[in-house]
Tab-separated table of C-alpha atoms and ligand atoms in Angstrom:
chain	number	residue	atom	x	y	z
Z	26	UNK	CA	2.707	17.619	34.390
Z	27	UNK	CA	4.631	18.466	37.637
Z	28	UNK	CA	2.420	17.448	41.058
Z	29	UNK	CA	3.021	20.636	42.888
Z	30	UNK	CA	3.937	18.982	46.209
Z	31	UNK	CA	1.276	15.952	46.253
Z	32	UNK	CA	3.371	12.810	47.805
Z	33	UNK	CA	0.658	10.080	47.854
Z	34	UNK	CA	-0.258	8.230	51.574
Z	35	UNK	CA	2.480	5.712	52.672
Z	36	UNK	CA	1.322	1.935	51.347
Z	37	UNK	CA	2.491	-1.010	51.101
Z	38	UNK	CA	4.278	-2.047	47.915
Z	39	UNK	CA	1.768	-3.326	45.302
Z	40	UNK	CA	3.576	-5.580	43.537
Z	41	UNK	CA	0.761	-7.938	41.824
Z	42	UNK	CA	1.204	-8.311	37.960
Z	43	UNK	CA	-0.924	-5.232	37.614
Z	44	UNK	CA	-3.001	-2.682	38.992
Z	45	UNK	CA	1.040	-1.737	40.078
Z	46	UNK	CA	2.330	1.209	41.727
Z	47	UNK	CA	1.469	5.130	40.310
Z	48	UNK	CA	3.691	8.000	40.073
Z	49	UNK	CA	2.773	11.212	42.314
Z	50	UNK	CA	2.337	12.733	39.040
Z	51	UNK	CA	-0.012	10.618	37.323
Z	52	UNK	CA	-2.178	10.406	41.147
Z	53	UNK	CA	-2.093	14.203	40.886
Z	54	UNK	CA	-3.222	14.654	36.927
Z	55	UNK	CA	-6.428	12.128	38.078
Z	56	UNK	CA	-7.354	14.354	40.503
Z	57	UNK	CA	-8.095	17.549	38.453
Z	58	UNK	CA	-10.977	19.441	39.108
Z	59	UNK	CA	-13.691	19.471	37.204
Z	60	UNK	CA	-13.632	19.615	33.507
Z	61	UNK	CA	-16.173	19.453	30.313
Z	62	UNK	CA	-14.977	16.521	28.030
Z	63	UNK	CA	-15.619	18.754	25.297
Z	64	UNK	CA	-13.456	21.814	26.691
Z	65	UNK	CA	-10.480	23.269	24.603
Z	66	UNK	CA	-8.697	22.394	27.189
Z	67	UNK	CA	-9.706	18.595	27.382
Z	68	UNK	CA	-9.883	17.599	23.940
Z	69	UNK	CA	-5.939	18.171	22.627
Z	70	UNK	CA	-4.688	16.453	26.009
Z	71	UNK	CA	-7.494	13.073	24.515
Z	72	UNK	CA	-5.724	13.971	21.305
Z	73	UNK	CA	-2.420	13.557	22.551
Z	74	UNK	CA	-3.250	10.016	24.187
Z	75	UNK	CA	-4.197	8.332	21.033
Z	76	UNK	CA	-1.213	9.773	19.607
Z	77	UNK	CA	0.915	8.640	22.211
Z	78	UNK	CA	-0.473	5.433	22.150
Z	79	UNK	CA	0.648	4.803	18.342
Z	80	UNK	CA	4.156	5.604	20.026
Z	81	UNK	CA	4.727	2.788	22.472
Z	82	UNK	CA	3.275	0.528	19.985
Z	83	UNK	CA	5.093	1.497	16.724
Z	84	UNK	CA	2.169	2.163	14.997
Z	85	UNK	CA	2.839	5.022	13.410
Z	86	UNK	CA	3.317	4.432	10.022
Z	87	UNK	CA	0.457	2.293	9.401
Z	88	UNK	CA	-2.407	4.136	6.944
Z	89	UNK	CA	-5.100	4.201	9.086
Z	90	UNK	CA	-4.566	2.921	12.141
Z	91	UNK	CA	-6.592	3.874	15.029
Z	92	UNK	CA	-6.170	3.871	18.553
Z	93	UNK	CA	-9.087	4.082	21.075
Z	94	UNK	CA	-9.639	5.065	24.801
Z	95	UNK	CA	-12.707	3.507	26.151
Z	96	UNK	CA	-14.464	3.524	29.708
Z	97	UNK	CA	-14.170	0.110	31.011
Z	98	UNK	CA	-11.545	-2.576	31.779
Z	99	UNK	CA	-8.775	-4.673	29.878
Z	100	UNK	CA	-12.118	-7.464	29.472
Z	101	UNK	CA	-14.111	-4.618	27.177
Z	102	UNK	CA	-11.090	-4.989	24.310
Z	103	UNK	CA	-12.281	-8.847	24.083
Z	104	UNK	CA	-15.953	-7.263	23.496
Z	105	UNK	CA	-14.736	-4.504	21.566
Z	106	UNK	CA	-13.378	-7.424	19.197
Z	107	UNK	CA	-16.252	-9.660	19.934
Z	108	UNK	CA	-18.970	-6.923	19.020
Z	109	UNK	CA	-17.403	-5.512	16.104
Z	110	UNK	CA	-15.203	-7.769	14.028
Z	111	UNK	CA	-17.470	-11.035	14.578
Z	112	UNK	CA	-20.544	-12.136	12.727
Z	113	UNK	CA	-22.259	-14.993	13.842
Z	114	UNK	CA	-20.898	-18.526	12.491
Z	115	UNK	CA	-17.442	-16.611	12.174
Z	116	UNK	CA	-13.979	-19.244	12.865
Z	117	UNK	CA	-11.548	-17.584	15.216
Z	118	UNK	CA	-8.915	-19.008	16.926
Z	119	UNK	CA	-7.510	-19.043	20.020
Z	120	UNK	CA	-3.741	-19.801	21.125
Z	121	UNK	CA	-4.294	-19.982	24.277
Z	122	UNK	CA	-0.964	-20.453	27.100
Z	123	UNK	CA	-3.181	-19.414	29.868
Z	124	UNK	CA	-6.489	-18.388	32.320
Z	125	UNK	CA	-7.160	-15.308	29.754
Z	126	UNK	CA	-7.314	-17.617	27.013
Z	127	UNK	CA	-10.117	-19.295	27.469
Z	128	UNK	CA	-12.190	-16.432	28.955
Z	129	UNK	CA	-11.204	-14.877	25.593
Z	130	UNK	CA	-12.334	-18.146	24.103
Z	131	UNK	CA	-15.182	-17.580	25.838
Z	132	UNK	CA	-15.998	-13.930	25.109
Z	133	UNK	CA	-15.346	-14.562	20.991
Z	134	UNK	CA	-18.111	-17.145	21.616
Z	135	UNK	CA	-20.265	-14.905	23.215
Z	136	UNK	CA	-20.690	-12.937	19.698
Z	137	UNK	CA	-21.520	-16.467	18.371
Z	138	UNK	CA	-17.593	-16.909	16.699
Z	139	UNK	CA	-16.838	-20.828	16.460
Z	140	UNK	CA	-13.484	-20.869	18.556
Z	141	UNK	CA	-10.938	-23.066	17.863
Z	142	UNK	CA	-8.332	-23.389	20.481
Z	143	UNK	CA	-5.030	-24.261	20.307
Z	144	UNK	CA	-3.622	-24.874	23.845
Z	145	UNK	CA	0.031	-25.198	24.875
Z	146	UNK	CA	0.726	-27.415	28.041
Z	147	UNK	CA	0.190	-25.280	31.367
Z	148	UNK	CA	4.004	-23.186	31.206
Z	149	UNK	CA	4.179	-23.229	27.172
Z	150	UNK	CA	3.215	-21.938	23.986
Z	151	UNK	CA	1.450	-23.649	21.335
Z	152	UNK	CA	4.290	-25.310	18.764
Z	153	UNK	CA	4.971	-23.715	15.025
Z	154	UNK	CA	2.956	-26.809	14.159
Z	155	UNK	CA	0.393	-26.759	16.143
Z	156	UNK	CA	-0.328	-23.170	14.840
Z	157	UNK	CA	0.275	-24.331	10.956
Z	158	UNK	CA	-1.591	-26.967	11.100
Z	159	UNK	CA	-4.887	-25.278	12.550
Z	160	UNK	CA	-3.981	-22.110	10.252
Z	161	UNK	CA	-3.893	-25.115	7.424
Z	162	UNK	CA	-7.327	-26.605	8.524
Z	163	UNK	CA	-9.907	-24.126	7.592
Z	164	UNK	CA	-10.170	-19.739	7.202
Z	165	UNK	CA	-10.461	-17.867	10.158
Z	166	UNK	CA	-11.768	-14.493	10.517
Z	167	UNK	CA	-9.410	-13.615	13.379
Z	168	UNK	CA	-6.174	-15.558	15.304
Z	169	UNK	CA	-6.347	-13.927	19.088
Z	170	UNK	CA	-2.549	-14.066	20.384
Z	171	UNK	CA	-2.458	-13.804	24.461
Z	172	UNK	CA	1.059	-12.144	24.376
Z	173	UNK	CA	1.381	-12.632	28.012
Z	174	UNK	CA	-0.413	-14.542	29.520
Z	175	UNK	CA	-0.497	-13.264	33.719
Z	176	UNK	CA	-1.804	-16.882	35.006
Z	177	UNK	CA	1.252	-18.203	33.524
Z	178	UNK	CA	2.928	-15.371	32.923
Z	179	UNK	CA	3.629	-16.973	29.807
Z	180	UNK	CA	4.896	-14.548	27.146
Z	181	UNK	CA	4.079	-15.489	23.640
Z	182	UNK	CA	6.733	-15.157	21.078
Z	183	UNK	CA	3.952	-12.571	19.367
Z	184	UNK	CA	6.373	-11.095	16.123
Z	185	UNK	CA	7.210	-15.257	15.093
Z	186	UNK	CA	3.709	-16.398	15.420
Z	187	UNK	CA	2.399	-13.233	13.013
Z	188	UNK	CA	5.105	-14.260	10.835
Z	189	UNK	CA	3.204	-17.746	10.875
Z	190	UNK	CA	0.267	-16.620	10.077
Z	191	UNK	CA	1.059	-14.417	7.545
Z	192	UNK	CA	2.328	-16.637	5.633
Z	193	UNK	CA	-0.193	-19.383	6.148
Z	194	UNK	CA	-3.297	-17.369	6.248
Z	195	UNK	CA	-2.653	-14.068	5.227
Z	196	UNK	CA	-6.091	-12.951	5.400
Z	197	UNK	CA	-6.557	-13.560	8.284
Z	198	UNK	CA	-6.526	-10.186	11.133
Z	199	UNK	CA	-4.320	-10.816	13.953
Z	200	UNK	CA	-5.562	-9.900	17.343
Z	201	UNK	CA	-2.738	-9.009	20.422
Z	202	UNK	CA	-4.230	-9.428	24.121
Z	203	UNK	CA	-1.628	-6.999	25.517
Z	204	UNK	CA	-3.372	-6.074	28.968
Z	205	UNK	CA	0.037	-7.383	30.664
Z	206	UNK	CA	2.168	-6.778	27.804
Z	207	UNK	CA	2.345	-2.826	26.505
Z	208	UNK	CA	4.969	-1.006	27.833
Z	209	UNK	CA	6.736	-3.434	29.800
Z	210	UNK	CA	7.587	-5.995	26.271
Z	211	UNK	CA	7.877	-4.290	23.359
Z	212	UNK	CA	4.757	-4.517	20.612
Z	213	UNK	CA	5.814	-3.503	16.799
Z	214	UNK	CA	2.238	-2.722	15.673
Z	215	UNK	CA	3.394	-1.872	12.193
Z	216	UNK	CA	6.165	-4.249	11.045
Z	217	UNK	CA	4.645	-7.759	12.803
Z	218	UNK	CA	1.584	-6.497	10.840
Z	219	UNK	CA	-1.119	-6.767	13.465
Z	220	UNK	CA	-4.434	-5.558	13.146
Z	221	UNK	CA	-5.643	-5.239	16.936
Z	222	UNK	CA	-4.477	-4.866	19.979
Z	223	UNK	CA	-6.575	-4.751	23.357
Z	224	UNK	CA	-5.037	-3.463	26.479
Z	225	UNK	CA	-5.146	-1.749	30.323
Z	226	UNK	CA	-4.093	1.731	31.890
Z	227	UNK	CA	-3.736	-0.444	35.404
Z	228	UNK	CA	-0.511	-2.391	34.201
Z	229	UNK	CA	2.358	-1.147	32.089
Z	230	UNK	CA	0.706	2.213	31.437
Z	231	UNK	CA	0.650	2.804	35.257
Z	232	UNK	CA	-2.363	4.398	35.262
Z	233	UNK	CA	-4.745	3.740	37.890
Z	234	UNK	CA	-7.375	0.699	36.571
Z	235	UNK	CA	-10.766	1.994	34.040
Z	236	UNK	CA	-9.167	2.724	30.719
Z	237	UNK	CA	-9.592	0.228	28.230
Z	238	UNK	CA	-6.700	1.371	25.140
Z	239	UNK	CA	-7.422	-0.485	21.984
Z	240	UNK	CA	-5.241	0.069	18.414
Z	241	UNK	CA	-7.014	-0.829	15.073
Z	242	UNK	CA	-5.325	-1.387	12.051
Z	243	UNK	CA	-6.879	-0.236	8.510
Z	244	UNK	CA	-7.138	-3.372	7.929
Z	245	UNK	CA	-9.587	-3.806	10.961
Z	246	UNK	CA	-11.822	-0.859	10.458
Z	247	UNK	CA	-11.765	-1.589	7.126
Z	248	UNK	CA	-13.333	-5.411	8.149
Z	249	UNK	CA	-15.892	-3.569	10.774
Z	250	UNK	CA	-17.023	-1.195	7.921
Z	251	UNK	CA	-17.952	-3.945	5.331
Z	252	UNK	CA	-19.578	-6.312	7.578
Z	253	UNK	CA	-22.979	-8.156	6.315
Z	254	UNK	CA	-25.103	-7.556	9.668
Z	255	UNK	CA	-24.540	-4.424	11.965
Z	256	UNK	CA	-21.958	-4.578	15.646
Z	257	UNK	CA	-23.812	-6.459	17.947
Z	258	UNK	CA	-23.361	-4.087	20.453
Z	259	UNK	CA	-24.713	-0.374	21.049
Z	260	UNK	CA	-22.023	0.948	23.844
Z	261	UNK	CA	-18.683	-0.869	22.170
Z	262	UNK	CA	-19.844	-0.519	18.698
Z	263	UNK	CA	-17.170	0.833	16.603
Z	264	UNK	CA	-19.838	2.895	14.899
Z	265	UNK	CA	-19.777	5.050	17.762
Z	266	UNK	CA	-16.901	5.282	18.974
Z	267	UNK	CA	-14.444	5.869	15.637
Z	268	UNK	CA	-16.255	9.299	14.802
Z	269	UNK	CA	-15.790	10.116	18.371
Z	270	UNK	CA	-11.375	8.894	18.154
Z	271	UNK	CA	-10.755	10.870	14.870
Z	272	UNK	CA	-12.435	14.091	16.260
Z	273	UNK	CA	-10.825	14.248	18.849
Z	274	UNK	CA	-7.262	13.387	17.551
Z	275	UNK	CA	-7.987	16.384	15.037
Z	276	UNK	CA	-8.500	19.241	17.998
Z	277	UNK	CA	-12.264	18.592	17.730
Z	278	UNK	CA	-15.021	17.780	20.598
Z	279	UNK	CA	-17.722	15.065	19.718
Z	280	UNK	CA	-20.130	13.173	22.139
Z	281	UNK	CA	-21.091	10.089	22.008
Z	282	UNK	CA	-20.995	8.538	25.722
Z	283	UNK	CA	-18.621	10.772	28.719
Z	284	UNK	CA	-15.514	9.765	28.901
Z	285	UNK	CA	-13.239	9.259	32.324
Z	286	UNK	CA	-11.903	12.970	32.127
Z	287	UNK	CA	-9.841	12.793	34.886
Z	288	UNK	CA	-8.422	8.946	34.369
Z	289	UNK	CA	-7.272	10.879	30.446
Z	290	UNK	CA	-5.642	13.465	32.511
Z	291	UNK	CA	-3.613	10.886	34.669
Z	292	UNK	CA	-2.965	8.635	31.075
Z	293	UNK	CA	-1.767	11.742	29.676
Z	294	UNK	CA	1.113	12.147	32.426
Z	295	UNK	CA	2.015	8.370	32.447
Z	296	UNK	CA	2.440	8.234	28.056
Z	297	UNK	CA	3.998	11.513	28.630
Z	298	UNK	CA	6.631	10.112	31.306
Z	299	UNK	CA	7.060	7.056	29.185
Z	300	UNK	CA	7.438	8.419	25.596
Z	301	UNK	CA	8.989	11.670	26.187
Z	302	UNK	CA	11.241	11.285	28.812
Z	303	UNK	CA	14.117	9.836	30.013
Z	304	UNK	CA	14.176	6.547	29.852
Z	305	UNK	CA	13.692	6.056	26.391
Z	306	UNK	CA	11.261	3.682	25.056
Z	307	UNK	CA	13.984	0.793	23.939
Z	308	UNK	CA	15.773	1.820	27.386
Z	309	UNK	CA	12.607	0.574	29.324
Z	310	UNK	CA	11.928	-1.987	27.844
Z	311	UNK	CA	15.680	-3.166	28.371
Z	312	UNK	CA	14.895	-2.422	31.989
Z	313	UNK	CA	12.336	-4.450	32.396
Z	314	UNK	CA	14.546	-7.019	30.996
Z	315	UNK	CA	17.110	-6.572	33.531
Z	316	UNK	CA	14.665	-6.491	36.795
Z	317	UNK	CA	13.452	-9.933	35.340
Z	318	UNK	CA	15.992	-11.133	34.870
Z	319	UNK	CA	17.635	-10.042	38.317
Z	320	UNK	CA	14.334	-11.640	40.389
Z	321	UNK	CA	14.243	-14.386	38.412
Z	322	UNK	CA	18.057	-15.363	38.976
Z	323	UNK	CA	16.848	-14.654	42.802
Z	324	UNK	CA	14.061	-16.630	42.861
Z	325	UNK	CA	16.301	-19.363	41.304
Z	326	UNK	CA	19.300	-19.538	43.643
Z	327	UNK	CA	16.268	-20.212	46.669
Z	328	UNK	CA	15.538	-23.043	44.889
Z	329	UNK	CA	12.581	-22.102	42.966
Z	330	UNK	CA	11.246	-23.693	40.018
Z	331	UNK	CA	8.870	-21.119	37.300
Z	332	UNK	CA	5.566	-21.722	36.134
Z	333	UNK	CA	6.897	-20.364	31.808
Z	334	UNK	CA	8.987	-23.721	30.980
Z	335	UNK	CA	11.775	-21.919	29.930
Z	336	UNK	CA	13.486	-18.648	30.076
Z	337	UNK	CA	13.038	-17.415	26.854
Z	338	UNK	CA	9.005	-17.456	26.904
Z	339	UNK	CA	8.905	-16.252	30.316
Z	340	UNK	CA	7.474	-12.265	30.266
Z	341	UNK	CA	9.340	-9.476	31.621
Z	342	UNK	CA	6.939	-7.500	33.886
Z	343	UNK	CA	5.779	-10.308	35.667
Z	344	UNK	CA	7.555	-13.529	37.564
Z	345	UNK	CA	4.949	-16.807	38.156
Z	346	UNK	CA	7.172	-18.179	40.643
Z	347	UNK	CA	6.390	-22.272	42.183
Z	348	UNK	CA	6.360	-22.683	46.126
Z	349	UNK	CA	9.474	-23.906	46.842
Z	350	UNK	CA	9.828	-27.001	49.475
Z	351	UNK	CA	6.779	-27.411	49.841
Z	352	UNK	CA	6.126	-24.425	51.078
Z	353	UNK	CA	2.222	-22.753	50.437
Z	354	UNK	CA	0.794	-19.393	49.904
Z	355	UNK	CA	-0.426	-19.305	54.046
Z	356	UNK	CA	3.463	-19.745	54.405
Z	357	UNK	CA	4.222	-16.889	52.117
Z	358	UNK	CA	1.960	-13.869	51.008
Z	359	UNK	CA	1.014	-12.848	54.412
Z	360	UNK	CA	4.699	-12.759	55.481
Z	361	UNK	CA	5.512	-10.765	52.922
Z	362	UNK	CA	2.084	-8.324	53.323
Z	363	UNK	CA	3.970	-8.199	57.335
Z	364	UNK	CA	7.278	-7.111	55.945
Z	365	UNK	CA	4.618	-4.639	53.688
Z	366	UNK	CA	4.813	-6.136	49.932
Z	367	UNK	CA	1.763	-7.155	48.086
Z	368	UNK	CA	2.082	-10.232	44.944
Z	369	UNK	CA	-0.844	-12.275	44.086
Z	370	UNK	CA	-1.653	-15.988	44.224
Z	371	UNK	CA	-1.997	-18.488	41.790
Z	372	UNK	CA	-4.501	-17.834	38.981
Z	373	UNK	CA	-4.664	-21.125	36.921
Z	374	UNK	CA	-7.044	-23.208	38.218
Z	375	UNK	CA	-4.920	-26.684	37.646
Z	376	UNK	CA	-2.044	-25.303	39.424
Z	377	UNK	CA	-3.583	-22.342	41.501
Z	378	UNK	CA	-2.279	-23.288	45.341
Z	379	UNK	CA	1.079	-24.320	43.706
Z	380	UNK	CA	2.821	-21.075	42.783
Z	381	UNK	CA	2.473	-17.391	42.834
Z	382	UNK	CA	2.958	-14.055	41.095
Z	383	UNK	CA	5.030	-11.366	40.858
Z	384	UNK	CA	4.661	-8.350	39.111
Z	385	UNK	CA	7.718	-6.281	37.713
Z	386	UNK	CA	6.715	-3.014	35.766
Z	387	UNK	CA	6.241	0.344	35.425
Z	388	UNK	CA	7.498	3.062	38.304
Z	389	UNK	CA	8.728	0.048	40.256
Z	390	UNK	CA	11.722	-1.318	37.196
Z	391	UNK	CA	12.001	2.556	35.918
Z	392	UNK	CA	12.182	4.393	38.492
Z	393	UNK	CA	15.406	3.064	40.124
Z	394	UNK	CA	15.812	4.962	43.511
Z	395	UNK	CA	12.246	3.395	44.723
Z	396	UNK	CA	14.363	0.688	45.662
Z	397	UNK	CA	11.343	-1.501	44.807
Z	398	UNK	CA	13.192	-4.141	43.243
Z	399	UNK	CA	15.880	-5.024	46.060
Z	400	UNK	CA	12.799	-4.418	48.789
Z	401	UNK	CA	10.770	-7.780	47.179
Z	402	UNK	CA	13.708	-9.876	46.353
Z	403	UNK	CA	15.350	-9.572	49.648
Z	404	UNK	CA	11.436	-9.702	51.455
Z	405	UNK	CA	10.927	-13.430	48.877
Z	406	UNK	CA	14.439	-14.013	50.624
Z	407	UNK	CA	13.743	-13.494	53.889
Z	408	UNK	CA	10.229	-14.724	54.499
Z	409	UNK	CA	11.418	-18.241	51.966
Z	410	UNK	CA	14.956	-18.497	53.532
Z	411	UNK	CA	13.804	-18.443	56.594
Z	412	UNK	CA	11.903	-21.874	56.300
R	513	PLP	C1	-3.776	-10.827	29.835
R	513	PLP	C2	-4.853	-10.252	30.192
R	513	PLP	N1	-6.091	-10.491	29.583
R	513	PLP	C3	-7.010	-9.524	30.137
R	513	PLP	C4	-7.229	-9.085	31.462
R	513	PLP	C5	-8.584	-8.889	32.003
R	513	PLP	O1	-7.883	-7.276	32.199
R	513	PLP	P1	-9.639	-6.578	33.083
R	513	PLP	O2	-8.889	-7.020	34.284
R	513	PLP	O3	-8.436	-4.600	33.309
R	513	PLP	O4	-10.673	-6.306	32.988
R	513	PLP	C6	-6.023	-9.242	31.830
R	513	PLP	C7	-6.286	-8.950	33.721
R	513	PLP	O5	-5.900	-9.169	34.391
R	513	PLP	C8	-4.900	-10.079	31.845
R	513	PLP	O6	-4.007	-9.749	32.099
C-alpha cells in the first residue's frame, strides 16, 4: 500500500532490539479507517497475513501447518504453548541462554509443567553433551529453544539443536521462541522440523507491537487435539482460534474475539514488503548479517567486548556490547540520546550494568538510504571514542 504522501513525525532513531523503526507505509496502513473485522475487505487481508507468515518461516510445505495471529504481545505465545500443549505434570526442557529462557520456564510452570533447564554460561549456548544428556534423562513433551535471547544477544544454533532433538527424542515437540529472530534470522520451519514458533510484530516484522504471531505444525495441532484434559485457557485456547484462522485463510469471516484490524493492515503492509518486494527474503537475511558484522567490527575496533562468547553465536539483528574502559550506562546512553539515537541498557540481571544493546533489524538494515547504521556507529564512536 502506498503511504499516500504520509510522513511520520521527526523522532529519535529507535535502535533498541525491538520495537524497531517502522516505515511510513506500515504506519499509514495502521491508520486504516474503521473497518469491520468480518467485512469482505478485511477477510483476505487477514488471510494473506497468515499465508505470508508461512513464506517468511519457510513453512509452506508441512501438512497441517497453521499460522496464528492473536491480539497480544510475544509473551502471549508462551501462554499459548503452556495452555495448549502442556498438561499438568508434563515434562518440559528449556534451553536457557538468558532472561527470556527464565521467563519461558516460569510461564510453562504456571501451566503445571515440570521444567528442566539446561542453562548456558552467560553469553554461551548449551553444549551438545548437556542437551543430549538432558534428552536421555526423561521423556520430554516439549523442548524450548530461544532463538535469539534479547538479553544476551546470543543466537542459538536452532537447526543443529533440532537435529539433536530429532535424533535423541523424536517424539518431543520443538518450540522456538523467535520473538527476536523472525525476519532477521533464517528460520526453516519445515526443514528443521519445528512444531511451534512464537513471535511478535514489533521486531523483525517491522510492525507496531500488539500481535502475537505463532506457527503450529500439524503434529502440534494433533497433540493439542488429543489432550486428555481441556486446554487451560479461554482466550488463548486453540479450540477457539484454530477454526477462526482456518476460516480467514479460506476467505470466510468467523468471530471469536475482535482482531486488531488496523494492526493487521499494518502487518500486511510490512509482510508484503518482506515477501513480495526487493530485497528477497534470502537477501534480507544476508543484509542483516552484513549490518551486524559492520556494527560488531566497528565496536570491536573501539576496544569493546561482546556478551556472546563468540561471533558464531551472536545474533545478526542486535548486538549486546560491553562498555569499554570502565565506562557505564550514564556515560553512554544519555549522550547517544542527545544525538537522537536510542539504544537499550543491559537486561540480564547478573551483568545488567556492564553492557548495552543495539538493535539492527528491519528497515534500519534493509533500507540503506536511511543511513541508520552509519548514524548509530558514528554516534557510538563519538560518544565512546570521546572518553
Ligand atoms: C526472545 C524474547 N521472547 C519473548 C519476548 C516477550 O515479548 P513481548 O515483550 O512482546 O511480550 C521478548 C521481548 O523482547 C523476547 O525478546
